[in-house]
Every structure is written in structure tokens, then in C-alpha cells.
JSON list of C-alpha atoms and ligand atoms in Angstrom, two decimals:
[
{"chain": "A", "resi": 1, "resn": "MET", "atom": "CA", "xyz": [0.06, 0.14, 0.16]},
{"chain": "A", "resi": 2, "resn": "THR", "atom": "CA", "xyz": [1.16, 3.41, -0.60]},
{"chain": "A", "resi": 3, "resn": "ASP", "atom": "CA", "xyz": [0.83, 6.30, 1.48]},
{"chain": "A", "resi": 4, "resn": "LEU", "atom": "CA", "xyz": [0.01, 9.20, -0.45]},
{"chain": "A", "resi": 5, "resn": "SER", "atom": "CA", "xyz": [-1.03, 11.46, 2.36]},
{"chain": "A", "resi": 6, "resn": "ARG", "atom": "CA", "xyz": [2.49, 12.89, 2.18]},
{"chain": "A", "resi": 7, "resn": "VAL", "atom": "CA", "xyz": [2.53, 13.73, -1.35]},
{"chain": "A", "resi": 8, "resn": "GLY", "atom": "CA", "xyz": [2.71, 17.49, -2.35]},
{"chain": "A", "resi": 9, "resn": "LEU", "atom": "CA", "xyz": [4.26, 19.77, -5.20]},
{"chain": "A", "resi": 10, "resn": "ALA", "atom": "CA", "xyz": [7.70, 20.43, -5.01]},
{"chain": "A", "resi": 11, "resn": "GLY", "atom": "CA", "xyz": [8.82, 24.13, -5.43]},
{"chain": "A", "resi": 12, "resn": "SER", "atom": "CA", "xyz": [11.76, 26.12, -5.07]},
{"chain": "A", "resi": 13, "resn": "ARG", "atom": "CA", "xyz": [11.71, 29.59, -3.42]},
{"chain": "A", "resi": 14, "resn": "CYS", "atom": "CA", "xyz": [14.21, 32.62, -4.44]},
{"chain": "A", "resi": 15, "resn": "GLY", "atom": "CA", "xyz": [16.61, 34.00, -1.33]},
{"chain": "A", "resi": 16, "resn": "GLN", "atom": "CA", "xyz": [16.87, 37.16, -3.38]},
{"chain": "A", "resi": 17, "resn": "CYS", "atom": "CA", "xyz": [13.71, 38.25, -4.35]},
{"chain": "A", "resi": 18, "resn": "SER", "atom": "CA", "xyz": [11.10, 35.58, -2.75]},
{"chain": "A", "resi": 19, "resn": "GLU", "atom": "CA", "xyz": [9.64, 34.35, -6.30]},
{"chain": "A", "resi": 20, "resn": "THR", "atom": "CA", "xyz": [8.34, 30.69, -5.99]},
{"chain": "A", "resi": 21, "resn": "THR", "atom": "CA", "xyz": [8.32, 28.28, -8.85]},
{"chain": "A", "resi": 22, "resn": "LEU", "atom": "CA", "xyz": [6.63, 24.99, -9.57]},
{"chain": "A", "resi": 23, "resn": "GLY", "atom": "CA", "xyz": [9.54, 22.23, -9.47]},
{"chain": "A", "resi": 24, "resn": "GLU", "atom": "CA", "xyz": [13.01, 22.23, -8.61]},
{"chain": "A", "resi": 25, "resn": "ASN", "atom": "CA", "xyz": [15.01, 25.07, -10.16]},
{"chain": "A", "resi": 26, "resn": "GLY", "atom": "CA", "xyz": [18.43, 26.13, -10.08]},
{"chain": "A", "resi": 27, "resn": "ARG", "atom": "CA", "xyz": [17.88, 29.44, -11.21]},
{"chain": "A", "resi": 28, "resn": "CYS", "atom": "CA", "xyz": [14.90, 32.28, -10.77]},
{"chain": "A", "resi": 29, "resn": "PRO", "atom": "CA", "xyz": [13.09, 33.32, -13.40]},
{"chain": "A", "resi": 30, "resn": "ASN", "atom": "CA", "xyz": [12.34, 36.61, -12.16]},
{"chain": "A", "resi": 31, "resn": "CYS", "atom": "CA", "xyz": [15.93, 37.79, -10.91]},
{"chain": "A", "resi": 32, "resn": "GLY", "atom": "CA", "xyz": [18.52, 35.49, -12.36]},
{"chain": "A", "resi": 33, "resn": "SER", "atom": "CA", "xyz": [19.81, 34.43, -9.06]},
{"chain": "A", "resi": 34, "resn": "ASP", "atom": "CA", "xyz": [21.03, 30.93, -8.41]},
{"chain": "A", "resi": 35, "resn": "ASP", "atom": "CA", "xyz": [20.14, 31.19, -4.76]},
{"chain": "A", "resi": 36, "resn": "MET", "atom": "CA", "xyz": [17.08, 28.91, -4.99]},
{"chain": "A", "resi": 37, "resn": "ALA", "atom": "CA", "xyz": [15.95, 26.93, -2.10]},
{"chain": "A", "resi": 38, "resn": "PRO", "atom": "CA", "xyz": [13.44, 23.45, -2.31]},
{"chain": "A", "resi": 39, "resn": "VAL", "atom": "CA", "xyz": [10.13, 24.30, -0.53]},
{"chain": "A", "resi": 40, "resn": "ARG", "atom": "CA", "xyz": [6.84, 22.12, -0.51]},
{"chain": "A", "resi": 41, "resn": "LEU", "atom": "CA", "xyz": [4.25, 24.21, -1.80]},
{"chain": "A", "resi": 42, "resn": "SER", "atom": "CA", "xyz": [0.47, 24.16, -0.12]},
{"chain": "A", "resi": 43, "resn": "ASP", "atom": "CA", "xyz": [-1.98, 21.97, -0.34]},
{"chain": "A", "resi": 44, "resn": "ARG", "atom": "CA", "xyz": [-4.46, 24.21, -0.84]},
{"chain": "A", "resi": 45, "resn": "GLY", "atom": "CA", "xyz": [-5.41, 27.16, -3.20]},
{"chain": "A", "resi": 46, "resn": "THR", "atom": "CA", "xyz": [-8.07, 28.49, -5.13]},
{"chain": "A", "resi": 47, "resn": "VAL", "atom": "CA", "xyz": [-9.70, 28.06, -8.48]},
{"chain": "A", "resi": 48, "resn": "TRP", "atom": "CA", "xyz": [-8.36, 31.03, -10.27]},
{"chain": "A", "resi": 49, "resn": "THR", "atom": "CA", "xyz": [-10.31, 30.31, -13.32]},
{"chain": "A", "resi": 50, "resn": "TYR", "atom": "CA", "xyz": [-10.92, 27.04, -15.39]},
{"chain": "A", "resi": 51, "resn": "THR", "atom": "CA", "xyz": [-12.76, 25.43, -18.27]},
{"chain": "A", "resi": 52, "resn": "VAL", "atom": "CA", "xyz": [-15.08, 22.46, -19.03]},
{"chain": "A", "resi": 53, "resn": "VAL", "atom": "CA", "xyz": [-13.44, 19.27, -21.11]},
{"chain": "A", "resi": 54, "resn": "ARG", "atom": "CA", "xyz": [-16.41, 17.97, -22.44]},
{"chain": "A", "resi": 55, "resn": "HIS", "atom": "CA", "xyz": [-14.71, 15.55, -25.24]},
{"chain": "A", "resi": 56, "resn": "ARG", "atom": "CA", "xyz": [-12.40, 12.43, -24.69]},
{"chain": "A", "resi": 57, "resn": "PRO", "atom": "CA", "xyz": [-8.84, 13.90, -25.54]},
{"chain": "A", "resi": 58, "resn": "PRO", "atom": "CA", "xyz": [-7.30, 12.14, -28.55]},
{"chain": "A", "resi": 59, "resn": "GLY", "atom": "CA", "xyz": [-3.98, 9.88, -28.12]},
{"chain": "A", "resi": 60, "resn": "ASP", "atom": "CA", "xyz": [-3.05, 8.63, -24.87]},
{"chain": "A", "resi": 61, "resn": "TYR", "atom": "CA", "xyz": [-5.51, 9.88, -22.53]},
{"chain": "A", "resi": 62, "resn": "ARG", "atom": "CA", "xyz": [-5.70, 7.86, -19.61]},
{"chain": "A", "resi": 63, "resn": "GLY", "atom": "CA", "xyz": [-9.43, 8.61, -17.91]},
{"chain": "A", "resi": 64, "resn": "PRO", "atom": "CA", "xyz": [-11.89, 6.32, -17.28]},
{"chain": "A", "resi": 65, "resn": "GLU", "atom": "CA", "xyz": [-13.05, 4.29, -20.51]},
{"chain": "A", "resi": 66, "resn": "ASN", "atom": "CA", "xyz": [-16.60, 5.86, -19.98]},
{"chain": "A", "resi": 67, "resn": "PHE", "atom": "CA", "xyz": [-15.74, 9.57, -20.42]},
{"chain": "A", "resi": 68, "resn": "GLU", "atom": "CA", "xyz": [-17.27, 12.07, -18.17]},
{"chain": "A", "resi": 69, "resn": "PRO", "atom": "CA", "xyz": [-16.91, 15.95, -18.75]},
{"chain": "A", "resi": 70, "resn": "PHE", "atom": "CA", "xyz": [-14.44, 17.10, -15.94]},
{"chain": "A", "resi": 71, "resn": "ALA", "atom": "CA", "xyz": [-13.41, 20.58, -14.89]},
{"chain": "A", "resi": 72, "resn": "LEU", "atom": "CA", "xyz": [-9.80, 21.90, -15.63]},
{"chain": "A", "resi": 73, "resn": "GLY", "atom": "CA", "xyz": [-8.50, 24.52, -13.53]},
{"chain": "A", "resi": 74, "resn": "LEU", "atom": "CA", "xyz": [-5.76, 26.91, -12.92]},
{"chain": "A", "resi": 75, "resn": "ILE", "atom": "CA", "xyz": [-5.27, 26.83, -9.07]},
{"chain": "A", "resi": 76, "resn": "GLU", "atom": "CA", "xyz": [-3.91, 29.54, -7.29]},
{"chain": "A", "resi": 77, "resn": "LEU", "atom": "CA", "xyz": [-1.48, 28.85, -4.31]},
{"chain": "A", "resi": 78, "resn": "PRO", "atom": "CA", "xyz": [-0.56, 31.22, -1.64]},
{"chain": "A", "resi": 79, "resn": "GLU", "atom": "CA", "xyz": [2.81, 31.16, -2.82]},
{"chain": "A", "resi": 80, "resn": "GLY", "atom": "CA", "xyz": [1.60, 33.44, -5.76]},
{"chain": "A", "resi": 81, "resn": "LEU", "atom": "CA", "xyz": [1.76, 30.72, -8.31]},
{"chain": "A", "resi": 82, "resn": "ARG", "atom": "CA", "xyz": [-0.74, 28.98, -10.65]},
{"chain": "A", "resi": 83, "resn": "VAL", "atom": "CA", "xyz": [-1.15, 25.12, -11.40]},
{"chain": "A", "resi": 84, "resn": "VAL", "atom": "CA", "xyz": [-3.09, 23.58, -14.00]},
{"chain": "A", "resi": 85, "resn": "ALA", "atom": "CA", "xyz": [-4.64, 20.63, -12.91]},
{"chain": "A", "resi": 86, "resn": "PRO", "atom": "CA", "xyz": [-8.22, 18.81, -13.31]},
{"chain": "A", "resi": 87, "resn": "ILE", "atom": "CA", "xyz": [-10.61, 19.47, -10.63]},
{"chain": "A", "resi": 88, "resn": "GLU", "atom": "CA", "xyz": [-12.69, 16.22, -9.13]},
{"chain": "A", "resi": 89, "resn": "GLY", "atom": "CA", "xyz": [-16.36, 16.60, -8.70]},
{"chain": "A", "resi": 90, "resn": "ASP", "atom": "CA", "xyz": [-19.14, 17.85, -10.90]},
{"chain": "A", "resi": 91, "resn": "PRO", "atom": "CA", "xyz": [-18.06, 20.61, -13.23]},
{"chain": "A", "resi": 92, "resn": "ALA", "atom": "CA", "xyz": [-21.01, 22.57, -12.02]},
{"chain": "A", "resi": 93, "resn": "ASP", "atom": "CA", "xyz": [-20.43, 22.90, -8.70]},
{"chain": "A", "resi": 94, "resn": "VAL", "atom": "CA", "xyz": [-16.69, 24.91, -9.70]},
{"chain": "A", "resi": 95, "resn": "SER", "atom": "CA", "xyz": [-16.73, 28.08, -9.36]},
{"chain": "A", "resi": 96, "resn": "ILE", "atom": "CA", "xyz": [-13.88, 30.79, -9.39]},
{"chain": "A", "resi": 97, "resn": "GLY", "atom": "CA", "xyz": [-12.42, 31.73, -6.19]},
{"chain": "A", "resi": 98, "resn": "LEU", "atom": "CA", "xyz": [-13.69, 28.14, -4.72]},
{"chain": "A", "resi": 99, "resn": "ASP", "atom": "CA", "xyz": [-11.03, 26.93, -1.92]},
{"chain": "A", "resi": 100, "resn": "VAL", "atom": "CA", "xyz": [-9.80, 23.53, -3.24]},
{"chain": "A", "resi": 101, "resn": "GLU", "atom": "CA", "xyz": [-7.05, 21.04, -1.94]},
{"chain": "A", "resi": 102, "resn": "PHE", "atom": "CA", "xyz": [-4.51, 19.01, -3.62]},
{"chain": "A", "resi": 103, "resn": "THR", "atom": "CA", "xyz": [-5.24, 15.51, -4.01]},
{"chain": "A", "resi": 104, "resn": "PRO", "atom": "CA", "xyz": [-2.63, 12.81, -5.37]},
{"chain": "A", "resi": 105, "resn": "ARG", "atom": "CA", "xyz": [-3.82, 9.79, -6.68]},
{"chain": "A", "resi": 106, "resn": "LEU", "atom": "CA", "xyz": [-2.08, 6.56, -7.83]},
{"chain": "A", "resi": 107, "resn": "ARG", "atom": "CA", "xyz": [-3.09, 5.38, -11.06]},
{"chain": "A", "resi": 108, "resn": "PRO", "atom": "CA", "xyz": [-3.20, 1.30, -12.13]},
{"chain": "A", "resi": 109, "resn": "ASP", "atom": "CA", "xyz": [0.72, 1.91, -13.66]},
{"chain": "A", "resi": 110, "resn": "ASP", "atom": "CA", "xyz": [1.84, 3.06, -10.27]},
{"chain": "A", "resi": 111, "resn": "VAL", "atom": "CA", "xyz": [2.55, 6.53, -11.49]},
{"chain": "A", "resi": 112, "resn": "VAL", "atom": "CA", "xyz": [1.22, 9.43, -9.18]},
{"chain": "A", "resi": 113, "resn": "GLU", "atom": "CA", "xyz": [-0.83, 11.88, -10.56]},
{"chain": "A", "resi": 114, "resn": "PHE", "atom": "CA", "xyz": [-2.95, 14.77, -8.94]},
{"chain": "A", "resi": 115, "resn": "ALA", "atom": "CA", "xyz": [-5.83, 16.92, -9.03]},
{"chain": "A", "resi": 116, "resn": "TYR", "atom": "CA", "xyz": [-7.73, 19.33, -6.89]},
{"chain": "A", "resi": 117, "resn": "GLN", "atom": "CA", "xyz": [-10.88, 18.49, -5.15]},
{"chain": "A", "resi": 118, "resn": "PRO", "atom": "CA", "xyz": [-13.06, 21.38, -3.57]},
{"chain": "A", "resi": 119, "resn": "VAL", "atom": "CA", "xyz": [-12.51, 22.05, 0.29]},
{"chain": "A", "resi": 120, "resn": "LYS", "atom": "CA", "xyz": [-15.27, 20.31, 2.35]},
{"chain": "B", "resi": 1, "resn": "ZN", "atom": "ZN1", "xyz": [14.52, 35.98, -7.78]}
]
């Protein structure tokens, strides 16, 4: 059994200008400094904007065989960056400004993917 409760998004914060980026970065995209330190990004954010995917994507789409429309959000984190990710649940329940929570999940091929779900 895999413990997903400790899984989060990795980020990097600049020691010179405090710019925070997604993933591990050795150089700040804002000021060019190499004074970057790894940080764990917040698990909670808000929906900055979103769209609803109503058609099964072509190619290697790995979602459920019986395609269901889903919301694809641009989630704003407290660190000031935005992350693109699916939002779980009925797309009709999604709105701009909605509080959401990072939700990792394990695919059948043992790869961790993530979405966000509304905070209850
Ligand atoms: Zn910087």
C-alpha cells in the first residue's frame, strides 16, 4: 500500500526576490539569482479560472473508459503561482474563487497523478 498523504508539490523559492516556482529550479526566472531553495508548495489553493473538458481527449488519454466531462482549473496557490490541474467532482459545482485541496492519486501503472477537490 502506498501512503499518498505525504505527497505534495515541490517548488523552489528565490532567496533574493522570494519568487516561488513549480518544481526544482536552480535559477530564478524573475531575477536570475541561483540562490534557490526547495520548498513544499501549499496543499490548498483557490480556483483562479477553469474550463470544462466536454470531449474525450485523443491519443494516450488515460482517464476512465466511459468519459465524463471534467473541470480543468488554473489553481492559485498562496505562494503566488498557478498550477493547471483537473478539479474532481461535478463541473457544475466549480466556480472562480472556490477553495480547493491538492489530491494525489495512484494510477494502475503505479504513477502518482494529482487533481484538486473542493474543500469541504
Ligand atoms: Zn529571484
